[in-house]
Short mmCIF file of N, CA and C in Angstrom, two decimals:
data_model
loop_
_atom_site.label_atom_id
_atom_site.label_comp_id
_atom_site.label_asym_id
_atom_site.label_seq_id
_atom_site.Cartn_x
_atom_site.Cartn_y
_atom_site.Cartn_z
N UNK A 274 -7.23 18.70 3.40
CA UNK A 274 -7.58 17.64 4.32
C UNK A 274 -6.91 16.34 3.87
N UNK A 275 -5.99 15.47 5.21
CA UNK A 275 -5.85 13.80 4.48
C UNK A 275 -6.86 13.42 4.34
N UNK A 276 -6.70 12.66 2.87
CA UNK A 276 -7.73 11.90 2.38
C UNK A 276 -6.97 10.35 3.05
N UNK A 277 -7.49 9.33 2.89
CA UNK A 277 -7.27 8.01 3.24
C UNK A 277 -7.64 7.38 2.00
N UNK A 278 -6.29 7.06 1.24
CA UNK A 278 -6.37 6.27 0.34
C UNK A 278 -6.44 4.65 -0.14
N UNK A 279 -7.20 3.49 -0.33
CA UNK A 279 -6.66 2.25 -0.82
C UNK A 279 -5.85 2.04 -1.75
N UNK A 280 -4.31 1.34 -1.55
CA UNK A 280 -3.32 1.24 -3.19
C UNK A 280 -2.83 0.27 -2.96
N UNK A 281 -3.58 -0.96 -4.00
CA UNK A 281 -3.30 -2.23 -4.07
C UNK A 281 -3.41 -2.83 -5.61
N UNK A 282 -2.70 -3.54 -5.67
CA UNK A 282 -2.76 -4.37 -6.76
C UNK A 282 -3.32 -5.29 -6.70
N UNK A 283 -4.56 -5.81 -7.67
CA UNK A 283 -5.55 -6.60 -7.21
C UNK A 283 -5.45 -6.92 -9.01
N UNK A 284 -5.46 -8.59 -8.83
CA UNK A 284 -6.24 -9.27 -10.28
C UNK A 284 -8.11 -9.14 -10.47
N UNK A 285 -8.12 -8.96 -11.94
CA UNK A 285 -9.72 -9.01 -12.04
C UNK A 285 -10.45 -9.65 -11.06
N UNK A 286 -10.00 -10.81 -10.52
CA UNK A 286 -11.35 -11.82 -10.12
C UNK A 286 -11.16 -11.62 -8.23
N UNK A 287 -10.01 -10.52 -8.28
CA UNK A 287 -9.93 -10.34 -6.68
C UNK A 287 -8.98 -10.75 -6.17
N UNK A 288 -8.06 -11.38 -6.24
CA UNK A 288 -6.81 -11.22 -5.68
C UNK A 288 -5.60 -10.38 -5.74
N UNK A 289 -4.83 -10.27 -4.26
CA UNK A 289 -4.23 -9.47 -4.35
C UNK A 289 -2.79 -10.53 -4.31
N UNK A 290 -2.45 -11.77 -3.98
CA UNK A 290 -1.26 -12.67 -3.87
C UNK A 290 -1.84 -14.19 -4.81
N UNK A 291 -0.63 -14.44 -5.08
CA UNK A 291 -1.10 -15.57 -5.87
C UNK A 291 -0.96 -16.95 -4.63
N UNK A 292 -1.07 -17.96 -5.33
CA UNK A 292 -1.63 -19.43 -4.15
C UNK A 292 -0.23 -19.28 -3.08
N UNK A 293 -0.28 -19.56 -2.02
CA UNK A 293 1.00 -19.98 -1.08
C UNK A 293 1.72 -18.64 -0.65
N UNK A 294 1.11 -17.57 -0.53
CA UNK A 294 2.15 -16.52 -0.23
C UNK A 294 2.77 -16.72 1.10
N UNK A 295 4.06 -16.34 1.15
CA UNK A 295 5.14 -16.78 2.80
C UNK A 295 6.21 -15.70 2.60
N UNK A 296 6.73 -15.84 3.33
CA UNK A 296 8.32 -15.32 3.96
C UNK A 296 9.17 -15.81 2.75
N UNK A 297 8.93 -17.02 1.85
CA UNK A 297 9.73 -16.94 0.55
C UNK A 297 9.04 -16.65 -0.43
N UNK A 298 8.40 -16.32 -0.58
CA UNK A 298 7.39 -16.42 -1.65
C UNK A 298 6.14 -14.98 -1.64
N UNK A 299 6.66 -14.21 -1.03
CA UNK A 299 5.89 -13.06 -0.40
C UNK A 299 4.68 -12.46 -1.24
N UNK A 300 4.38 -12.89 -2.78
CA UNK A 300 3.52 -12.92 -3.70
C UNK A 300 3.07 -14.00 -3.80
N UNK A 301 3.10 -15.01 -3.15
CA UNK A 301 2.61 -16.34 -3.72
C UNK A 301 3.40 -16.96 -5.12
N UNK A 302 2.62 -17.82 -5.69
CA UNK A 302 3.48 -18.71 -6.59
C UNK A 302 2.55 -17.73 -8.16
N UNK A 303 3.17 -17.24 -8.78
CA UNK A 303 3.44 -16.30 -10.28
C UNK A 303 2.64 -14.83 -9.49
N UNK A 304 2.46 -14.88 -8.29
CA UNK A 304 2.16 -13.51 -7.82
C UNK A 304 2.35 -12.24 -8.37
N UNK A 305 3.86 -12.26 -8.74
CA UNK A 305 4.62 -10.82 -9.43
C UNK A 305 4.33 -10.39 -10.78
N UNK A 306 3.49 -11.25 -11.39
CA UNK A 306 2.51 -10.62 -12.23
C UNK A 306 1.23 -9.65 -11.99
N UNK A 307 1.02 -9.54 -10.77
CA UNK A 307 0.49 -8.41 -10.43
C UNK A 307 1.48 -7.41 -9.55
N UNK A 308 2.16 -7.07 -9.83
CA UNK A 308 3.41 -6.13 -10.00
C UNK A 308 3.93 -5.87 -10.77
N UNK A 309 3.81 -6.51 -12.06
CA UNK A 309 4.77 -5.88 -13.25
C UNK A 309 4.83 -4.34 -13.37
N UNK A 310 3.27 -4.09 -13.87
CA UNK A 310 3.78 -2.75 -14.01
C UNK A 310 4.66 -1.82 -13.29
N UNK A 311 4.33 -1.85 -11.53
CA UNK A 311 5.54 -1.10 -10.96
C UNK A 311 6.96 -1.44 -11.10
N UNK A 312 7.17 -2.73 -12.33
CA UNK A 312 8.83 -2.10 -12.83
C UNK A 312 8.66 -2.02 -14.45
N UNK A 313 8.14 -1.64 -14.95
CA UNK A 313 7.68 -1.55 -16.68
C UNK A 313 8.35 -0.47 -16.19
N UNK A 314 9.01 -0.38 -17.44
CA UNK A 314 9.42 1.10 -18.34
C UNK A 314 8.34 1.85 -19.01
N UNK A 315 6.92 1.09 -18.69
CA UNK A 315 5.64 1.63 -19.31
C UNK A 315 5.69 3.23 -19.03
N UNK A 316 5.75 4.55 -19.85
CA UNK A 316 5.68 5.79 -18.99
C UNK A 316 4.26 5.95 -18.14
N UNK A 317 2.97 5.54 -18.82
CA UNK A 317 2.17 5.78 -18.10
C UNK A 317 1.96 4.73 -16.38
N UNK A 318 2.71 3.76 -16.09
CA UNK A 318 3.23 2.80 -15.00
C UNK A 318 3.73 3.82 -14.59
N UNK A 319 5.03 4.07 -14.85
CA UNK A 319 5.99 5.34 -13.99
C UNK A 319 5.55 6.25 -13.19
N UNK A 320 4.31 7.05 -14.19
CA UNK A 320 3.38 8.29 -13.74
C UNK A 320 2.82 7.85 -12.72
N UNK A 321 1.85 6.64 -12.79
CA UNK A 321 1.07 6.02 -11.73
C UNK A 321 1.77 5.88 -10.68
N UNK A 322 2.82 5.44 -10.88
CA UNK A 322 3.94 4.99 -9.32
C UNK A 322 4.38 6.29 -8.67
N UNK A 323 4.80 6.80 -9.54
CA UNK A 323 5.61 8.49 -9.08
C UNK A 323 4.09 9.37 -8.88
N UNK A 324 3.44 9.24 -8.96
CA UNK A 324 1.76 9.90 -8.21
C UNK A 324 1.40 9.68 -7.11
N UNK A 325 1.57 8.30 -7.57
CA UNK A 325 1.12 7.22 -6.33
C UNK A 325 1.54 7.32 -5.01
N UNK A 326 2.85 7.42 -4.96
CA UNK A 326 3.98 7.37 -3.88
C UNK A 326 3.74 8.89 -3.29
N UNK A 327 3.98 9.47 -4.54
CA UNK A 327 4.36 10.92 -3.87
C UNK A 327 3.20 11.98 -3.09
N UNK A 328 1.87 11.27 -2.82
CA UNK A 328 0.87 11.63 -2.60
C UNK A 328 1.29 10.97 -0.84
N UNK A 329 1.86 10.18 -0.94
CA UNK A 329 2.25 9.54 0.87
C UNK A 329 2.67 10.14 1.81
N UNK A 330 1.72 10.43 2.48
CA UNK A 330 2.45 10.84 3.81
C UNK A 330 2.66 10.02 4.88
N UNK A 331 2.11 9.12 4.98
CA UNK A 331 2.22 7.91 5.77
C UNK A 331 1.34 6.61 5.29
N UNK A 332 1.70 5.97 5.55
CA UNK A 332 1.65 4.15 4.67
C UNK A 332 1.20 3.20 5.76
N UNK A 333 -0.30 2.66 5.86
CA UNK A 333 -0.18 2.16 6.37
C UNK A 333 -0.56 0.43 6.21
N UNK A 334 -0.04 -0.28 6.91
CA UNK A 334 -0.05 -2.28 6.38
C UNK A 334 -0.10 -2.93 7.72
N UNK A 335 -0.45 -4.05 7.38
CA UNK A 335 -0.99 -4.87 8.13
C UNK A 335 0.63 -6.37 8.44
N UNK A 336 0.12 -6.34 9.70
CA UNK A 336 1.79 -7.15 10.37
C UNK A 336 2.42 -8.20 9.26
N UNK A 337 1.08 -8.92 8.90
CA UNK A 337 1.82 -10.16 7.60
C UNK A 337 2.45 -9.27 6.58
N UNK A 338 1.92 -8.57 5.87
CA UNK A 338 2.62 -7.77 5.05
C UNK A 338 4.05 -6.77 5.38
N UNK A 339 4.20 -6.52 7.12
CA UNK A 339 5.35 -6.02 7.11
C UNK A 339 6.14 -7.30 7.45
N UNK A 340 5.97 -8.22 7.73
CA UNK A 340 6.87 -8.91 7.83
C UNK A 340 7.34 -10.06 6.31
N UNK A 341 6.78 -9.52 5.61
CA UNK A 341 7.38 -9.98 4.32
C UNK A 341 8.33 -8.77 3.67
N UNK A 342 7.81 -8.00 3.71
CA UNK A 342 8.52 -6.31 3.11
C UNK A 342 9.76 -6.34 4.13
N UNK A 343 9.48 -6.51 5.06
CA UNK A 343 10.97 -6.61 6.28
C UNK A 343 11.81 -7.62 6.77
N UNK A 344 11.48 -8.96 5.51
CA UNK A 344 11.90 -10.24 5.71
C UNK A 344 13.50 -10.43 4.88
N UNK A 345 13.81 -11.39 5.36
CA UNK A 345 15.45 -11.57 4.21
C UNK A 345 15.04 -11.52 2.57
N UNK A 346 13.64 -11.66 1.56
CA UNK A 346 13.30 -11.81 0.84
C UNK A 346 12.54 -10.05 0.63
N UNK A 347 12.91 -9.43 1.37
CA UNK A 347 11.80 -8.53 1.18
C UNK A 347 12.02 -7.17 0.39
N UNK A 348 11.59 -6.08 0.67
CA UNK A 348 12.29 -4.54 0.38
C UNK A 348 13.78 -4.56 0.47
N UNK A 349 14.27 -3.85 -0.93
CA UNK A 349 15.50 -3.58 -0.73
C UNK A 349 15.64 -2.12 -1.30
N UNK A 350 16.98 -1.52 -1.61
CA UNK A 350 17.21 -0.29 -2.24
C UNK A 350 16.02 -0.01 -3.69
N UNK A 351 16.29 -1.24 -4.67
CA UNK A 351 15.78 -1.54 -5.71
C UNK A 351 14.26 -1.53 -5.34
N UNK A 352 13.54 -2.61 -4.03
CA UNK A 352 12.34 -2.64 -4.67
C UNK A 352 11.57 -2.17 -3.29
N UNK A 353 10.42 -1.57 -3.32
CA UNK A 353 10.33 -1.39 -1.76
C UNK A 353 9.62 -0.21 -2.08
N UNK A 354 8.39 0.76 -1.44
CA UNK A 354 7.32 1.84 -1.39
C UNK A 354 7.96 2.39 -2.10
N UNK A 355 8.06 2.93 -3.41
CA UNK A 355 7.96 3.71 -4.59
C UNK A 355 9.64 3.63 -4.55
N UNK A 356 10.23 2.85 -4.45
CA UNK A 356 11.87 2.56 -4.54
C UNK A 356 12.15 3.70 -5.90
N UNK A 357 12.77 4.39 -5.40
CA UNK A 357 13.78 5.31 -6.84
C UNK A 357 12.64 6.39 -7.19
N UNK A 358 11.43 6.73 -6.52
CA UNK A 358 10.34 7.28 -6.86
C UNK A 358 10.26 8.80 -5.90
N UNK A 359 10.00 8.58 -4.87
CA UNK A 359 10.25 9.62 -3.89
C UNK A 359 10.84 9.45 -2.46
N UNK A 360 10.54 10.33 -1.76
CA UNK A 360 11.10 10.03 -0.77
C UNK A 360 10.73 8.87 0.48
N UNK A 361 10.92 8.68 1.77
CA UNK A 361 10.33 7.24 2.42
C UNK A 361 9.23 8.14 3.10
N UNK A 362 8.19 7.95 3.06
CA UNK A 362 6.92 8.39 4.24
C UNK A 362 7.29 7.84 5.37
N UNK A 363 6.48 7.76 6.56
CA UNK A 363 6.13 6.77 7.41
C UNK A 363 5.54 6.06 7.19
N UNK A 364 6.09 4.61 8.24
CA UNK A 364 5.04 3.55 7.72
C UNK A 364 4.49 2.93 9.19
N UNK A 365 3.16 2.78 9.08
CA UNK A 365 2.19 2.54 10.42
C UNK A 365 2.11 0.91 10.24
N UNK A 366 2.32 0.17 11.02
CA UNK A 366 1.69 -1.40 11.20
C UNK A 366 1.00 -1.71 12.18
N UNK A 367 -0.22 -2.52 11.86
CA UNK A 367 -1.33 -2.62 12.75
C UNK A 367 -0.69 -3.86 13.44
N UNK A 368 -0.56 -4.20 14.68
CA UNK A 368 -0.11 -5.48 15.08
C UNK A 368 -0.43 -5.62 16.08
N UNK A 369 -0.86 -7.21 16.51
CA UNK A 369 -0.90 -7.34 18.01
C UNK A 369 0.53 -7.29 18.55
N UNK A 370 1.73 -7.76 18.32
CA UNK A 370 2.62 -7.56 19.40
C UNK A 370 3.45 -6.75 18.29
N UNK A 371 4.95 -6.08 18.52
CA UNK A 371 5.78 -5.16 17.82
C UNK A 371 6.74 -6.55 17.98
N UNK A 372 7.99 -6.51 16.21
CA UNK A 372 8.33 -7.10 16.44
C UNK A 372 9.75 -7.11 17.18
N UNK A 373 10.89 -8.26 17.57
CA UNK A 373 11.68 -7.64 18.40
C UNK A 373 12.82 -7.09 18.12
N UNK A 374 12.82 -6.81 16.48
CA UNK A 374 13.87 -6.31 15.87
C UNK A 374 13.06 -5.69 14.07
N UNK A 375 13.56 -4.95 13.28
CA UNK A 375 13.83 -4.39 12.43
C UNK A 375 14.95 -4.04 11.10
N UNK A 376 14.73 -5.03 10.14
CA UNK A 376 15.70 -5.54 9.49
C UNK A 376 15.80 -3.75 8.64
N UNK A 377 14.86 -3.13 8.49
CA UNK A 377 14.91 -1.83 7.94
C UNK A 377 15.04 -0.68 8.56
N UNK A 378 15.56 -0.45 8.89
CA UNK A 378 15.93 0.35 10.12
C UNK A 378 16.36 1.78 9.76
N UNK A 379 16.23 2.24 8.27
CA UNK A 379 16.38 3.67 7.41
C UNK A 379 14.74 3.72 7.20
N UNK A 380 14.23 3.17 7.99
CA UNK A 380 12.65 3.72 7.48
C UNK A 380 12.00 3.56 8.76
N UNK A 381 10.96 5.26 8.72
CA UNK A 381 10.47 5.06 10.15
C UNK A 381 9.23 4.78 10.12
N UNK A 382 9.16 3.91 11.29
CA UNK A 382 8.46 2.69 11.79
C UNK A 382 7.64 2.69 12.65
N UNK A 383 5.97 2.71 12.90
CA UNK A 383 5.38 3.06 13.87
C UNK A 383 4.50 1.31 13.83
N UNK A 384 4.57 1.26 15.09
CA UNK A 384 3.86 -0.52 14.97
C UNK A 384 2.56 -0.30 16.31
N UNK A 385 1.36 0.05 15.94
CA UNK A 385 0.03 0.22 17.02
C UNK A 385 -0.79 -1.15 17.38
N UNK A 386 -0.65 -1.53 18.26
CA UNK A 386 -1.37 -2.59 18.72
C UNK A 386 -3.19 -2.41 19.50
N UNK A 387 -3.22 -1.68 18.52
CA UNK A 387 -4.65 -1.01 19.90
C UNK A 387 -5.89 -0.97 18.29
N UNK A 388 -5.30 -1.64 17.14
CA UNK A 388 -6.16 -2.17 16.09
C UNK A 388 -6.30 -0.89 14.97
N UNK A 389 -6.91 -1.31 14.02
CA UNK A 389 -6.60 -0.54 12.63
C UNK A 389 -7.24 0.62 12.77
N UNK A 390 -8.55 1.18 13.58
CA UNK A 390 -9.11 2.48 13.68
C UNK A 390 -7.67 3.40 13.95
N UNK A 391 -6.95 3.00 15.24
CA UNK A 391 -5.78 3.83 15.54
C UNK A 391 -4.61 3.60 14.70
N UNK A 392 -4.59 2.38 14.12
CA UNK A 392 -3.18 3.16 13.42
C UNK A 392 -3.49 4.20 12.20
N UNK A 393 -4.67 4.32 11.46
CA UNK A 393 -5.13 4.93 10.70
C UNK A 393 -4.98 6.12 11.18
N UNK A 394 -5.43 6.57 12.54
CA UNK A 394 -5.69 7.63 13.28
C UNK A 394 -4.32 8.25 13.15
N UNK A 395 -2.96 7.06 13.76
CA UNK A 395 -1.35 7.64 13.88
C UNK A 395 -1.29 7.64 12.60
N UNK A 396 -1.82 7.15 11.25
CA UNK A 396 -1.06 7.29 9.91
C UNK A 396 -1.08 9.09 9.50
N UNK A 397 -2.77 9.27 10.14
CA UNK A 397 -3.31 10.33 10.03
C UNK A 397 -2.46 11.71 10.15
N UNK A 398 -2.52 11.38 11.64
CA UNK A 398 -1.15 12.34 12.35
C UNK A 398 0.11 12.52 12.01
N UNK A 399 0.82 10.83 11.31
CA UNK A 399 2.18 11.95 10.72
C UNK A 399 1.74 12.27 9.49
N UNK A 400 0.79 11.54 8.19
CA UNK A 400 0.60 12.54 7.11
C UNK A 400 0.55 13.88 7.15
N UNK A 401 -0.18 14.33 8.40
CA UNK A 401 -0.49 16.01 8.68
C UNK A 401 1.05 16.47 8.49
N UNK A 402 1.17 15.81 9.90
CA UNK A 402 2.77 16.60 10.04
C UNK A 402 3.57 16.62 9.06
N UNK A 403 4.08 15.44 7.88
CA UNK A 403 4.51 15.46 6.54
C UNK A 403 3.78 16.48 5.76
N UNK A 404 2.44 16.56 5.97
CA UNK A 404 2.00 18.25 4.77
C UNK A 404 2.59 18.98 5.24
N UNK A 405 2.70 19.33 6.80
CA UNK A 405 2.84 20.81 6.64
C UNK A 405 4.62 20.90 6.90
N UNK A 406 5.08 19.85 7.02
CA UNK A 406 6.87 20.39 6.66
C UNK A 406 6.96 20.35 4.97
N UNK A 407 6.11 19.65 4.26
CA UNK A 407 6.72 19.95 3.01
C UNK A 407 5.93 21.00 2.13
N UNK A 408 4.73 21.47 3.00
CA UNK A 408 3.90 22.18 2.09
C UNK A 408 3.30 21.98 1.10
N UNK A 409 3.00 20.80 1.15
CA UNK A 409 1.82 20.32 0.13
C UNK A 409 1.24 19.08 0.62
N UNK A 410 -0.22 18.72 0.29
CA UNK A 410 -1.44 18.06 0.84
C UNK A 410 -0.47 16.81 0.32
N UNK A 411 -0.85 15.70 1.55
CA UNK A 411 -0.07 13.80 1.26
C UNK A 411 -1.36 13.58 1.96
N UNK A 412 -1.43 12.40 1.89
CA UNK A 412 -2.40 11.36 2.20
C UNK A 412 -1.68 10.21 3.14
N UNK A 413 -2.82 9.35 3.71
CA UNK A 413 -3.24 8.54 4.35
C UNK A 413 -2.65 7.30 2.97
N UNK A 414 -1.94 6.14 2.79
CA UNK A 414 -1.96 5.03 2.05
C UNK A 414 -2.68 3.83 2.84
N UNK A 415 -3.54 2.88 2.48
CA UNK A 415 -3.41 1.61 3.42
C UNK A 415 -2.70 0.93 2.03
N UNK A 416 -1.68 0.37 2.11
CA UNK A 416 -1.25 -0.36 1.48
C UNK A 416 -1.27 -1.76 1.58
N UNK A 417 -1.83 -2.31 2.72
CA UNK A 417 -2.49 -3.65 2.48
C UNK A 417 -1.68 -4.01 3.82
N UNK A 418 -1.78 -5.67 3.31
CA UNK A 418 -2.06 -6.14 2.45
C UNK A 418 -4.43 -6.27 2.83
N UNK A 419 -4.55 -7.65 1.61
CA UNK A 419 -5.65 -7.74 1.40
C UNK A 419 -6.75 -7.57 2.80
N UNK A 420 -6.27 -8.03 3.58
CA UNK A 420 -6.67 -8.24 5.06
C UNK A 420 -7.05 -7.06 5.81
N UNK A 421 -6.28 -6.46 5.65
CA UNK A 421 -5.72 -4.79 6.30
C UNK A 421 -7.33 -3.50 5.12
N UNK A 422 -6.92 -3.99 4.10
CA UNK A 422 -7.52 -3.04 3.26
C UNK A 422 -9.10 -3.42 3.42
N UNK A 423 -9.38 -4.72 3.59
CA UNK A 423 -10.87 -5.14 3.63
C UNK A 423 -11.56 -4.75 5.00
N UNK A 424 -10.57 -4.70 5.78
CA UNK A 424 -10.94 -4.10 7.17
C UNK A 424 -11.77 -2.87 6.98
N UNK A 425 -10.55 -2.34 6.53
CA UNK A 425 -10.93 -0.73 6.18
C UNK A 425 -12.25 -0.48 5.76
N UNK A 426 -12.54 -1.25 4.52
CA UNK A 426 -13.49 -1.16 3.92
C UNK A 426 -15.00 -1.79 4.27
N UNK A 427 -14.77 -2.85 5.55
CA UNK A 427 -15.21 -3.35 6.43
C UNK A 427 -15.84 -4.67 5.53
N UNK A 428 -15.11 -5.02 4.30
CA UNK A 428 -15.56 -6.20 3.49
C UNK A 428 -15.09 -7.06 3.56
N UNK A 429 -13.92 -7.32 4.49
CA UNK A 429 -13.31 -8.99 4.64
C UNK A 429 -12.06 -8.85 3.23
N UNK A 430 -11.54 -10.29 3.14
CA UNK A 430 -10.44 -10.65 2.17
C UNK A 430 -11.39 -11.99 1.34
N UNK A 431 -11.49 -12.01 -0.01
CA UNK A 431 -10.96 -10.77 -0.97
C UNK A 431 -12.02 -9.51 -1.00
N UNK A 432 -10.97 -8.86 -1.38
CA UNK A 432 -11.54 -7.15 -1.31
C UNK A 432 -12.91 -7.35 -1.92
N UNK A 433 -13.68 -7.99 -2.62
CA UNK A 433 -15.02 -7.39 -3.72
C UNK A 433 -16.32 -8.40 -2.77
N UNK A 434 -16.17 -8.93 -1.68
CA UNK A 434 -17.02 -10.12 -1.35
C UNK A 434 -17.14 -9.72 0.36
N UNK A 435 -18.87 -9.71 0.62
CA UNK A 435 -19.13 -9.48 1.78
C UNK A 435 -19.35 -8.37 2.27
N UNK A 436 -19.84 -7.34 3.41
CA UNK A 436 -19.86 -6.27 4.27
C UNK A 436 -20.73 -5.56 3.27
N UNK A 437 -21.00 -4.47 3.70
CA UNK A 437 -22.02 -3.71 3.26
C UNK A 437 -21.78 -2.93 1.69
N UNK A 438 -23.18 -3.27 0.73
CA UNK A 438 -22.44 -2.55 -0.63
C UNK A 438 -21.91 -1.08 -0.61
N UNK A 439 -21.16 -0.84 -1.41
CA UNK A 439 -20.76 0.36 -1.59
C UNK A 439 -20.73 0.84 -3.09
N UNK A 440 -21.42 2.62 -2.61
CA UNK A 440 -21.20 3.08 -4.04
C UNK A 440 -19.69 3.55 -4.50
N UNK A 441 -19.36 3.66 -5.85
CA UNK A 441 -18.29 3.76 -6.06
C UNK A 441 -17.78 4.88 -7.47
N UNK A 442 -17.34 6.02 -7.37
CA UNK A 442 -17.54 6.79 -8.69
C UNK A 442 -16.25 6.85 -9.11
N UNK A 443 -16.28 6.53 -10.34
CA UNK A 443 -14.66 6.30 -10.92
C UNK A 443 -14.33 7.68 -11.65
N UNK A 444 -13.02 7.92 -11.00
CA UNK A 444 -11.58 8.78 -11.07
C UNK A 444 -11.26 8.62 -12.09
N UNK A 445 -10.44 8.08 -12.19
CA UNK A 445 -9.61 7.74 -14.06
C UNK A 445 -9.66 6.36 -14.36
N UNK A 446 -8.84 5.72 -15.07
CA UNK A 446 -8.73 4.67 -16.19
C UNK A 446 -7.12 5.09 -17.06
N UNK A 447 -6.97 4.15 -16.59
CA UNK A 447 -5.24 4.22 -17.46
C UNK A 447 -4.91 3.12 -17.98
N UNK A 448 -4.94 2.60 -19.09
CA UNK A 448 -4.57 1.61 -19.53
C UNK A 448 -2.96 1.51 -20.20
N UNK A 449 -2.30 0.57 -19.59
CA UNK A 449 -0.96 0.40 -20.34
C UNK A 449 -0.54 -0.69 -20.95
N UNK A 450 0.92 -0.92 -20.93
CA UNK A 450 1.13 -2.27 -21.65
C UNK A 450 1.39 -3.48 -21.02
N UNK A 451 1.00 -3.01 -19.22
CA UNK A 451 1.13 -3.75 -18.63
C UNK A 451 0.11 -4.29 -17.45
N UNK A 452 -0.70 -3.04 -17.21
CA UNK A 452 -1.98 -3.23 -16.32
C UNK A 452 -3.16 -2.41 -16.97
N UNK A 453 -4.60 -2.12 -16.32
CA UNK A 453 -5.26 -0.79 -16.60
C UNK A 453 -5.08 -0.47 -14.69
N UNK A 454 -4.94 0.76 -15.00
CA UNK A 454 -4.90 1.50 -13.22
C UNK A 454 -6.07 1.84 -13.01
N UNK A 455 -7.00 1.70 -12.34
CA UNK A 455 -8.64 2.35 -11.77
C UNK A 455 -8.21 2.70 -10.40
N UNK A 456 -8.87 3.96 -10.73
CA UNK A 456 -9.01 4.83 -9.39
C UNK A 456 -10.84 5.34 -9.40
N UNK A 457 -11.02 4.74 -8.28
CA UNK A 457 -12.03 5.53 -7.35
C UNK A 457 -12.25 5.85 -6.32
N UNK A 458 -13.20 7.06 -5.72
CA UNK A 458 -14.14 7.78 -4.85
C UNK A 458 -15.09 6.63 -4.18
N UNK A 459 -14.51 6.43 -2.95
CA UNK A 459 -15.49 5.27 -2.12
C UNK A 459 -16.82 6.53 -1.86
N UNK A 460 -18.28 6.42 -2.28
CA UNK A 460 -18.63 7.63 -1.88
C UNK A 460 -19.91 6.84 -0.66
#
């Protein structure tokens, strides 16, 4: 079965961008400190990323976030959904309007305006279809940004504040030389 996963990089106190994030600045101002690890040579970073990714069958984000990832500042060969890691999933964007062009145009692109239940629903549908051409179980990603993922979770931005509590049973713990990775079971 797709599972529907959250994969975000979030600081202790709840953020996922640092002050001022934009079209230049697409982390905010020292933002990319919550990214290091996805370029550490850390091996246990690597593992996490090359897990991470390769569990994707479809990716799905929210319009501000594709339009930074798809901006002149944004994804390139080098950096971009598990860049050098696996192959490209699909990627779903929740948006009120589609935009009128596509600076990425080697990556396919589904843009639903009918709100986040359905693009989840279309992320749903090509993950399936990605299991069963490659023969093995991928997942659902919401990859954010903060907005997109709190939806999900129906808690607002930042992710830990507001909407109804939730229990939570923790997966692993990875600590490296550059982040600790926590994974949990929304149960």
């Amino acid at each position: 079965m797709t599972r529907i996963i959250a994969d975000i990089s979030v600081s202790v106190d709840g953020f996922v961008t640092g002050p001022d994030p934009g079209p230049d600045n697409a982390l905010g101002t020292c933002g990319e400190a919550l990214h290091t690890w996805a370029f550490s040579g850390d091996p246990d970073d690597r593992r996490v990323l090359r897990e991470g990714t390769a569990r994707s069958g479809a990716v799905v984000l929210g319009r501000r976030l594709f339009d930074l990832v798809d901006g002149p500042n944004g994804w390139d060969d080098k950096t971009g959904y598990g860049a050098g890691e696996v192959g490209k999933p699909a990627f779903v964007v929740v948006t009120s309007s589609p935009p009128e062009s596509v600076r990425l145009t080697d990556l396919d692109w589904t843009f639903v305006t009918t709100g986040l239940s359905d693009a989840v629903a279309t992320a749903r549908e090509l993950a399936e279809a990605a299991s069963s051409d490659s023969g093995k179980e991928l997942d659902v990603v919401l990859m954010g940004g903060g907005a997109a993922i709190g939806s999900a979770l129906d808690a607002g931005t930042p992710l830990f504040t507001g909407g109804a509590p939730r229990i939570l049973a923790q997966r692993s713990v990875t600590p490296t030389s550059t982040a600790t990775h926590l994974t949990y079971d929304v149960l």
